[in-house]
Short mmCIF file of C-alpha atoms in Angstrom, two decimals:
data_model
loop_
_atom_site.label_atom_id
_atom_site.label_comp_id
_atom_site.label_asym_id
_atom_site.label_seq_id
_atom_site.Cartn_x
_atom_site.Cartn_y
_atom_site.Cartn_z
CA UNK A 1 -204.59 -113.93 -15.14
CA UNK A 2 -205.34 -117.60 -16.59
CA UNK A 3 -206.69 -116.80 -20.22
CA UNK A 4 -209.47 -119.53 -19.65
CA UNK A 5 -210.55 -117.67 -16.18
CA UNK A 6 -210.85 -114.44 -18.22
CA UNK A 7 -212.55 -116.30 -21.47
CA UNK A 8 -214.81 -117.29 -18.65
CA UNK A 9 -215.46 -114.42 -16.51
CA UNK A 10 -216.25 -112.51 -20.16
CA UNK A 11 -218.63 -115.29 -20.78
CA UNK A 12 -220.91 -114.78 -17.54
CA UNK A 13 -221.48 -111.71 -18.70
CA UNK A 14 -222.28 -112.03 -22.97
CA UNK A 15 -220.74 -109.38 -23.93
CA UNK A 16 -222.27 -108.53 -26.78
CA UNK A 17 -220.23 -106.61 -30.17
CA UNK A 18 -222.74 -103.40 -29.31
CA UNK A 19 -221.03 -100.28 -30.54
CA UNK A 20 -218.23 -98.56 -30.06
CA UNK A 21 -220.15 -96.69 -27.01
CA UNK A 22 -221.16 -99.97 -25.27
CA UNK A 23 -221.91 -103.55 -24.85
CA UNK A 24 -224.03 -105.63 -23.86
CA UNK A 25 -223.92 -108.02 -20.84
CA UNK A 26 -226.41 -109.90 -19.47
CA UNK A 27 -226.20 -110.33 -15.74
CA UNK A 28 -227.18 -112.84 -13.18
CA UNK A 29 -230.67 -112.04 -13.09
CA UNK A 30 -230.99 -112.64 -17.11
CA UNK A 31 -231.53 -109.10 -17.70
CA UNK A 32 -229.57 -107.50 -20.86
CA UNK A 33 -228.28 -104.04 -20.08
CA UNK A 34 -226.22 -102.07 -21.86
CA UNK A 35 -222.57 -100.52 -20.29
CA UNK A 36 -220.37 -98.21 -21.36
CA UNK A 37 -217.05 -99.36 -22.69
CA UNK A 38 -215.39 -97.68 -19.97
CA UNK A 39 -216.65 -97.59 -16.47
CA UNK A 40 -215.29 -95.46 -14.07
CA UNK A 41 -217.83 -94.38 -11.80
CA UNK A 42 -219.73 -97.10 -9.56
CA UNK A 43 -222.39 -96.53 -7.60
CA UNK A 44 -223.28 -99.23 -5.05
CA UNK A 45 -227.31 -100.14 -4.46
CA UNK A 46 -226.54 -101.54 -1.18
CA UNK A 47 -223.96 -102.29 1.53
CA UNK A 48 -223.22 -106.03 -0.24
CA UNK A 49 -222.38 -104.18 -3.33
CA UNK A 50 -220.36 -101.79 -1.39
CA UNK A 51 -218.27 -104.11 0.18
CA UNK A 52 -218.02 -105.67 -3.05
CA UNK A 53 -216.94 -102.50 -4.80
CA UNK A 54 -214.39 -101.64 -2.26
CA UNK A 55 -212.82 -105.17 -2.09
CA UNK A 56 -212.34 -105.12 -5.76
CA UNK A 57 -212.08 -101.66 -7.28
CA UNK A 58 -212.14 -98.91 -4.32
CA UNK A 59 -211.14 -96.10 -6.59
CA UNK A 60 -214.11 -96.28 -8.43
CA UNK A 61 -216.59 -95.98 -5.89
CA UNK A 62 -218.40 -92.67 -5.42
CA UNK A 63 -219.58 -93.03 -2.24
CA UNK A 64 -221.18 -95.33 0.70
CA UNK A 65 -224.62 -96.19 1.31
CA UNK A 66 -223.94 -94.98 4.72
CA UNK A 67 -221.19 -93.13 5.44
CA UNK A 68 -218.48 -95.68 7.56
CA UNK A 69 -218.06 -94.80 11.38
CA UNK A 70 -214.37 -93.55 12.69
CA UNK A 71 -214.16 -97.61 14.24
CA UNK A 72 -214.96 -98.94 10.74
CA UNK A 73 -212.90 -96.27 9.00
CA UNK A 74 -209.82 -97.55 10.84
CA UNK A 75 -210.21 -100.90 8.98
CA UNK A 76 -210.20 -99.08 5.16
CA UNK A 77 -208.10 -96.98 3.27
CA UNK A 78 -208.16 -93.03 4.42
CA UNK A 79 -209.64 -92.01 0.92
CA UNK A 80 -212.62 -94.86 1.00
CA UNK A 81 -213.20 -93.90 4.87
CA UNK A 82 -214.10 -90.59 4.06
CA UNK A 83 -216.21 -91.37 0.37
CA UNK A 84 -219.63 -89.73 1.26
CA UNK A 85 -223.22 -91.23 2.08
CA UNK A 86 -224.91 -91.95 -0.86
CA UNK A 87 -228.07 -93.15 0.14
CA UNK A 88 -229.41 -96.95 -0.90
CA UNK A 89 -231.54 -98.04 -3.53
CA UNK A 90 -232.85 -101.92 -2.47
CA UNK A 91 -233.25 -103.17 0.74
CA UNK A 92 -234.95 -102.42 3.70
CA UNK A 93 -235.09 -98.58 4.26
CA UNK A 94 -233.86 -97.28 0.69
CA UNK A 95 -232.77 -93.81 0.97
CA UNK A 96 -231.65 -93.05 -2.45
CA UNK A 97 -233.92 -91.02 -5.15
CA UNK A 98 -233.78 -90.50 -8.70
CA UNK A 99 -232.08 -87.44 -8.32
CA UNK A 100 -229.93 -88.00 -5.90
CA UNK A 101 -228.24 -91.05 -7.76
CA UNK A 102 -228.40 -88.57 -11.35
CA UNK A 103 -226.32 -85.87 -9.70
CA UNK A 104 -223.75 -88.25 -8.79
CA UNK A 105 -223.28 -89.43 -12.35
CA UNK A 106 -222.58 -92.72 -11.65
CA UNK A 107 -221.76 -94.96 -15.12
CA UNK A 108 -222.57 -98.07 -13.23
CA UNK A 109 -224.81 -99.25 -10.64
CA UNK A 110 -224.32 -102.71 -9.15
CA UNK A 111 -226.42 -104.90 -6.88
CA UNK A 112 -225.39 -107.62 -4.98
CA UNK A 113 -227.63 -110.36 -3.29
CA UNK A 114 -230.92 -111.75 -4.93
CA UNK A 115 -231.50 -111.76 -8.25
CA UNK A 116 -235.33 -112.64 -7.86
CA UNK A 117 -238.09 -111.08 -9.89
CA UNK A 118 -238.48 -107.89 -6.38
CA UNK A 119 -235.07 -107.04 -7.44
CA UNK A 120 -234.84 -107.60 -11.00
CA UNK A 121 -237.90 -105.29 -10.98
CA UNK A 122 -236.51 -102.56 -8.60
CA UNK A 123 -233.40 -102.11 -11.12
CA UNK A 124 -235.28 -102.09 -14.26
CA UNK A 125 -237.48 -99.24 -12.66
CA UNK A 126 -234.22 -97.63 -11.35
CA UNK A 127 -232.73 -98.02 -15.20
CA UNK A 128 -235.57 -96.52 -16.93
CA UNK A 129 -236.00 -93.95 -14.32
CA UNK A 130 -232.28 -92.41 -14.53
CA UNK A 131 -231.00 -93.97 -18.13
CA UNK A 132 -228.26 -95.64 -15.95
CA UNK A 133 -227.18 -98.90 -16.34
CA UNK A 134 -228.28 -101.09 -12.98
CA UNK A 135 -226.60 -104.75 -12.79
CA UNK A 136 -227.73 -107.78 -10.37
CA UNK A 137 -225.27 -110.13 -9.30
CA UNK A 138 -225.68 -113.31 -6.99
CA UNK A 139 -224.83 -112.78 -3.35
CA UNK A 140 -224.49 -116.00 -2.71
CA UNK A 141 -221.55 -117.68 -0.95
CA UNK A 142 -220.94 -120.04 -3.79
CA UNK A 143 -221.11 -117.54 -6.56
CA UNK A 144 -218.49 -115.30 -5.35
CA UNK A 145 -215.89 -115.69 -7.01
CA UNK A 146 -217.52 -115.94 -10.11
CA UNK A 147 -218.80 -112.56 -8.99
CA UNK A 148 -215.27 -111.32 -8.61
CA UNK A 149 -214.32 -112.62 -11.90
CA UNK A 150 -217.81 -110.94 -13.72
CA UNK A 151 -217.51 -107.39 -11.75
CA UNK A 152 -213.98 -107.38 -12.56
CA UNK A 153 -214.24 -108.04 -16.11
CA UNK A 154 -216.50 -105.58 -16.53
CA UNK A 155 -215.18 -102.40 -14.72
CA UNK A 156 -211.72 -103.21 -16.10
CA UNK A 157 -210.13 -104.72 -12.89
CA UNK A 158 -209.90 -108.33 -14.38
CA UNK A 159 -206.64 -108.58 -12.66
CA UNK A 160 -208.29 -107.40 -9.23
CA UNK A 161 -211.03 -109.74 -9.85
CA UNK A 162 -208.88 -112.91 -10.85
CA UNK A 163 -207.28 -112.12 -7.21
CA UNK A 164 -209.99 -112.24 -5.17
CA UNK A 165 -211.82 -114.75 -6.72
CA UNK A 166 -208.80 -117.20 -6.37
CA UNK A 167 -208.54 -116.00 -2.49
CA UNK A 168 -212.12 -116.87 -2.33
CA UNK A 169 -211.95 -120.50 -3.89
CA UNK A 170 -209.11 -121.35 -1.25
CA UNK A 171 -210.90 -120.20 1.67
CA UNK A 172 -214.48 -121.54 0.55
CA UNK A 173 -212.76 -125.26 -0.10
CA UNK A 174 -210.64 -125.02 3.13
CA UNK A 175 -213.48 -124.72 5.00
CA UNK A 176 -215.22 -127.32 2.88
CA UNK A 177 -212.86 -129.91 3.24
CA UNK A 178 -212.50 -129.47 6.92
CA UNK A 179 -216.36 -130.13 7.56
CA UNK A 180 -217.01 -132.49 5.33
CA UNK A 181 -215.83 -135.65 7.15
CA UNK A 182 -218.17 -134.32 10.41
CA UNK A 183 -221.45 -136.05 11.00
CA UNK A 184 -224.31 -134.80 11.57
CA UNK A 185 -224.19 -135.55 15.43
CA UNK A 186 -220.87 -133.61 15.56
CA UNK A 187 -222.62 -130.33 13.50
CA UNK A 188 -223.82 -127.82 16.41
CA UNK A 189 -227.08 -126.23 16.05
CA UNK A 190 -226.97 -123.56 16.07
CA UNK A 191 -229.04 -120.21 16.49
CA UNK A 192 -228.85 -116.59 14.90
CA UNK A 193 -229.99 -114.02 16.55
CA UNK A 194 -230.12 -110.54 15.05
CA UNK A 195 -231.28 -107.05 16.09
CA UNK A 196 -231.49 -105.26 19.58
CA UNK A 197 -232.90 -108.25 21.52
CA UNK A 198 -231.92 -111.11 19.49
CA UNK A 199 -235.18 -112.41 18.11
CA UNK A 200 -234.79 -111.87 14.87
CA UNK A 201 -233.10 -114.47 12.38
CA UNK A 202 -232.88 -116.07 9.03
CA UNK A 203 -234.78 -118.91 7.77
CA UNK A 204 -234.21 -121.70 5.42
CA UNK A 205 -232.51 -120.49 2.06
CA UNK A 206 -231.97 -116.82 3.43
CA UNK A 207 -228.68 -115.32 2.40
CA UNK A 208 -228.24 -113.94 6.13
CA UNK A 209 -227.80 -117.64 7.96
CA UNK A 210 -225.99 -119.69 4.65
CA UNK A 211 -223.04 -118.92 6.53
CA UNK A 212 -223.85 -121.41 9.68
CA UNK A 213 -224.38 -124.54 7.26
CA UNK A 214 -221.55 -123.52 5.06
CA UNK A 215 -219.14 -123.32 8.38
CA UNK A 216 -220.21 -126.61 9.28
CA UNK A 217 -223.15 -126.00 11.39
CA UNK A 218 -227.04 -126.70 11.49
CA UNK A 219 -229.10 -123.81 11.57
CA UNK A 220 -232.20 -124.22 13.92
CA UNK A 221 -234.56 -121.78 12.54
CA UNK A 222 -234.42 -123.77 9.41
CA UNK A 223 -237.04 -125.63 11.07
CA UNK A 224 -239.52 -122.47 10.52
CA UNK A 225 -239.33 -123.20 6.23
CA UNK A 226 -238.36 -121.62 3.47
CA UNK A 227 -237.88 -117.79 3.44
CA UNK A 228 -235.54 -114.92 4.32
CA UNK A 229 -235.65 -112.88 8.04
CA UNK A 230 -238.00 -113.33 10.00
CA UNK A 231 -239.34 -112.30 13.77
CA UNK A 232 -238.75 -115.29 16.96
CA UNK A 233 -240.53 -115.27 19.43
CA UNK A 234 -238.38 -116.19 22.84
CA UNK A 235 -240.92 -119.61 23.48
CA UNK A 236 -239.45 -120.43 19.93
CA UNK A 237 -235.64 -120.42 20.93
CA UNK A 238 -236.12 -122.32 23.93
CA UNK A 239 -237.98 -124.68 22.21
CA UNK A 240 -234.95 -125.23 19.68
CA UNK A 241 -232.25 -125.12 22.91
CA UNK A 242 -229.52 -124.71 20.65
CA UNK A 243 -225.75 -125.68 20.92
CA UNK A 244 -224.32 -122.39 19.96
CA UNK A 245 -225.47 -118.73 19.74
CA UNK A 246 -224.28 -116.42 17.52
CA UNK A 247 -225.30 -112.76 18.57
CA UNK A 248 -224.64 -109.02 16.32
CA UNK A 249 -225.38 -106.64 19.61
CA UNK A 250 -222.45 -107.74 21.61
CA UNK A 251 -224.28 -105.99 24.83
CA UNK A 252 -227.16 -108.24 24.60
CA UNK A 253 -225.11 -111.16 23.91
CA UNK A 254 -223.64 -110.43 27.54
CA UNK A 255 -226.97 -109.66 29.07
CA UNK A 256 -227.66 -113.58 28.28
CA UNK A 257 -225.76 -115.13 31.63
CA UNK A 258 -228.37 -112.89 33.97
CA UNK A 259 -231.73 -112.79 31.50
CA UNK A 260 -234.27 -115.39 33.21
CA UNK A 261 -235.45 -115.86 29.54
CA UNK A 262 -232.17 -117.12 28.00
CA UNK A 263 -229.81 -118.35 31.40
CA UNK A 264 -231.34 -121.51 31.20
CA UNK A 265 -230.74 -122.59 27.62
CA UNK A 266 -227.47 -125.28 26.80
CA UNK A 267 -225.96 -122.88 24.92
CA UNK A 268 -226.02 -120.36 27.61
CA UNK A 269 -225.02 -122.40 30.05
CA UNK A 270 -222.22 -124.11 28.39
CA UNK A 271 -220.91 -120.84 27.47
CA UNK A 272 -221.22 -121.39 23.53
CA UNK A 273 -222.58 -117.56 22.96
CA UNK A 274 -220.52 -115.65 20.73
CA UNK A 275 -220.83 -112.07 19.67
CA UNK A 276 -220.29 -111.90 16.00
CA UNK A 277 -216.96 -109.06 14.57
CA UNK A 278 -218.40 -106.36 12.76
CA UNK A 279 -215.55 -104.10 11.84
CA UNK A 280 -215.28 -102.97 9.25
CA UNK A 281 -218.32 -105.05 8.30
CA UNK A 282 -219.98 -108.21 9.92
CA UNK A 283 -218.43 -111.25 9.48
CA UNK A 284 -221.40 -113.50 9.81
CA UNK A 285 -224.37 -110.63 8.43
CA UNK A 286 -224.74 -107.26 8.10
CA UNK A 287 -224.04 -106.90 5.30
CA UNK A 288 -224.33 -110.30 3.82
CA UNK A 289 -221.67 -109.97 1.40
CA UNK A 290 -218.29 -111.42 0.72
CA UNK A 291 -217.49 -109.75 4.74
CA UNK A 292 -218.77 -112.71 5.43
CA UNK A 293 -215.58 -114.59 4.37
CA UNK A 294 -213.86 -114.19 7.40
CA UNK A 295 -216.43 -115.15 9.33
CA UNK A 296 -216.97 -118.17 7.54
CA UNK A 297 -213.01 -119.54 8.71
CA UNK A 298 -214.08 -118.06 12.37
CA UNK A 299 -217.04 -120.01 12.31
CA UNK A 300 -215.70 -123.10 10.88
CA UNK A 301 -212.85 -123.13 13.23
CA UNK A 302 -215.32 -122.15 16.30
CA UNK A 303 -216.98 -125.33 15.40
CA UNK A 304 -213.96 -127.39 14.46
CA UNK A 305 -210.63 -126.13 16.47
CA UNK A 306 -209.16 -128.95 15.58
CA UNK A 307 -208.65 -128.77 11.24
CA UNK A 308 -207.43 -125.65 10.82
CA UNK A 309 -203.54 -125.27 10.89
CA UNK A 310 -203.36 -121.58 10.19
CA UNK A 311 -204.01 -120.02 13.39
CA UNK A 312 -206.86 -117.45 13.38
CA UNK A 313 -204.90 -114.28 13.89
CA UNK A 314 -202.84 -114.46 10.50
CA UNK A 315 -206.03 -115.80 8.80
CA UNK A 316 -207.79 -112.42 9.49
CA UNK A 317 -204.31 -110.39 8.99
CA UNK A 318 -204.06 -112.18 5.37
CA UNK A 319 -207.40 -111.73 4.71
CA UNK A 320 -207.97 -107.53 6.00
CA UNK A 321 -204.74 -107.36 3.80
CA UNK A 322 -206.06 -108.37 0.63
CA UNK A 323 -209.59 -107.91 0.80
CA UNK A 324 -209.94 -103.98 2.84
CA UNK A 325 -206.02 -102.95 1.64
CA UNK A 326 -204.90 -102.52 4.99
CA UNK A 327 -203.28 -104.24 7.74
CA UNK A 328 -204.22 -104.55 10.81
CA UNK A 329 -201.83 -104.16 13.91
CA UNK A 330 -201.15 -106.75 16.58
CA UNK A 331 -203.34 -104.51 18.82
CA UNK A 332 -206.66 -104.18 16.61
CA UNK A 333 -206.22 -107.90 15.86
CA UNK A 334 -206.38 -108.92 19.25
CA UNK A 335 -209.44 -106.63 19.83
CA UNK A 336 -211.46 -108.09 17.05
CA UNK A 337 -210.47 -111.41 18.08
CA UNK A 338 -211.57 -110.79 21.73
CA UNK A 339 -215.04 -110.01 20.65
CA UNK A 340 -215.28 -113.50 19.36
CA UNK A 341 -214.38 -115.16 22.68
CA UNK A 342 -217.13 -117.03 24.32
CA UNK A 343 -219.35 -115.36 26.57
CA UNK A 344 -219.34 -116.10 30.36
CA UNK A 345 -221.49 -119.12 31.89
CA UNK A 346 -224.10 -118.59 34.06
CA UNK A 347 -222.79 -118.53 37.57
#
């Protein structure tokens, strides 16, 4: 690795001299916590971190804030498929307890998303509570790989990190450089709808929708303010009458064409409803971690066809390769890819 991308992945986190046992780092949140010297043991708060972990380091994760599904397994190593359920600390519906994350023995936890004061507070409780070191990093799309580069220089997998990071950087300013000559007129707007029945979606700033302006796109709900998820109403999306939909429950996305409440929207109707991937993770949400990666050049080239010279199936082969250590055949390739063909139009 470059000496002056280590130097600098050392320097995000200040490590301090400490002792022989540990140092100090202070992480993206500004909190100083003390690590061991060696960290072998990792225990993920949440599925970002997770998918973090696993990207980066997979032998040193102890388990899975929910155990992955046989379809998800199929898309990670056989030893990380079958790591155990470990429960989450942060987010909605934490599952973890004190003593369930002590009798793992973790020597690390590791957060991934916000590093606001909610969180910052939820791992210094968590630290005090079990004597275990708890580190934020920033989940956002920008910081990742200096997030590679900081979780890799401090769990000893600086080469790992150095990898990823640089992976990262080439897909974050190939996508950048493809948008950036669009207008705004030529920017789709474009609506995400999460959960069961689609009404649920992220607002300006929230980590869950960065991925639509980042790909190119104008994200409707923005119009609602600042904040993170938040419940639509159905009045509200046909008041926006977006260009493109962008749907996680792929039966509900093809509902659409028949539901009197959604047929008669431009989207709908032009056929510009799309059911996001999620295997072995989303690749627009769910979780909102580096997954989202993927998703990002599917988005970008859903929105742009025409500035992307790598076709889409060796993009995602490249990408499962170095990011979930497996390859994917010809056949689950083509089955991902088929969920991100555009839904039928209204007849």
């Amino acid at each position: 690795m470059p000496l002056l991308r280590y130097l600098l992945a050392l320097a995000c986190l200040t490590v301090g001299l400490g002792s022989a046992q540990g140092r100090t780092v202070t992480d993206a949140a500004g909190r100083r916590v003390e690590v061991p010297e060696r960290i072998e043991r990792v225990l993920a708060a949440g599925p970002p971190a997770a998918v973090l972990l696993y990207t980066l380091a997979p032998e040193k994760m102890i388990g899975w804030p929910r155990s992955p599904r046989p379809d998800e397994g199929a898309f990670l190593t056989p030893e990380a498929a079958a790591l155990p359920s470990t429960g989450r600390l942060t987010g909605r519906g934490g599952t973890a307890n004190v003593e369930a994350v002590l009798a793992l023995k973790p020597d690390l936890i590791v957060d991934v998303g916000s590093t606001g004061a909610t969180y910052a507070s939820l791992a210094d409780r968590v630290q005090a509570q079990t004597g275990i070191p708890y580190i934020l990093l920033d989940g956002s799309f920008s910081k990742i790989p200096e997030t590679y580069r900081t979780l890799g220089a401090l769990i000893g997998a600086q080469a790992e990190g150095e990898a990823l990071a640089a992976e990262s950087e080439k897909i974050l300013k190939a996508v950048a450089e493809a948008v950036a000559a669009a207008p705004p007129e030529q920017r789709p707007r474009v609506y995400y709808g999460r959960g069961p029945r689609g009404l649920e979606t992220g607002l300006s700033g929230s980590i869950n929708t960065e991925i639509i302006e980042a790909a190119g796109g104008r994200n409707v709900a923005t119009a609602e303010g600042m904040g993170g998820l938040a419940g639509i109403s159905p009045e509200q999306v046909l008041a926006w009458n977006p260009d493109v939909i962008l749907l996680l429950d792929p039966a509900f996305a093809a509902s659409l064409p028949t539901d009197p409440l959604w047929s008669g929207l431009k989207a709908v109707k032009n056929g510009k409803v799309y059911a996001a991937p999620v295997l072995p993770f989303g690749w627009v949400d769910a979780p909102p971690g580096v997954n989202r990666l993927i998703g990002l050049r599917w988005l970008a080239g859903l929105f742009f066809p025409d500035r992307f010279e790598e076709p889409l199936p060796e993009a995602v082969r490249g990408f499962y390769r170095l990011f979930y250590h497996v390859e994917p055949s010809p056949a689950q390739i083509e089955a991902l890819l088929a969920a991100t063909a555009p839904l039928a139009k209204p007849r």
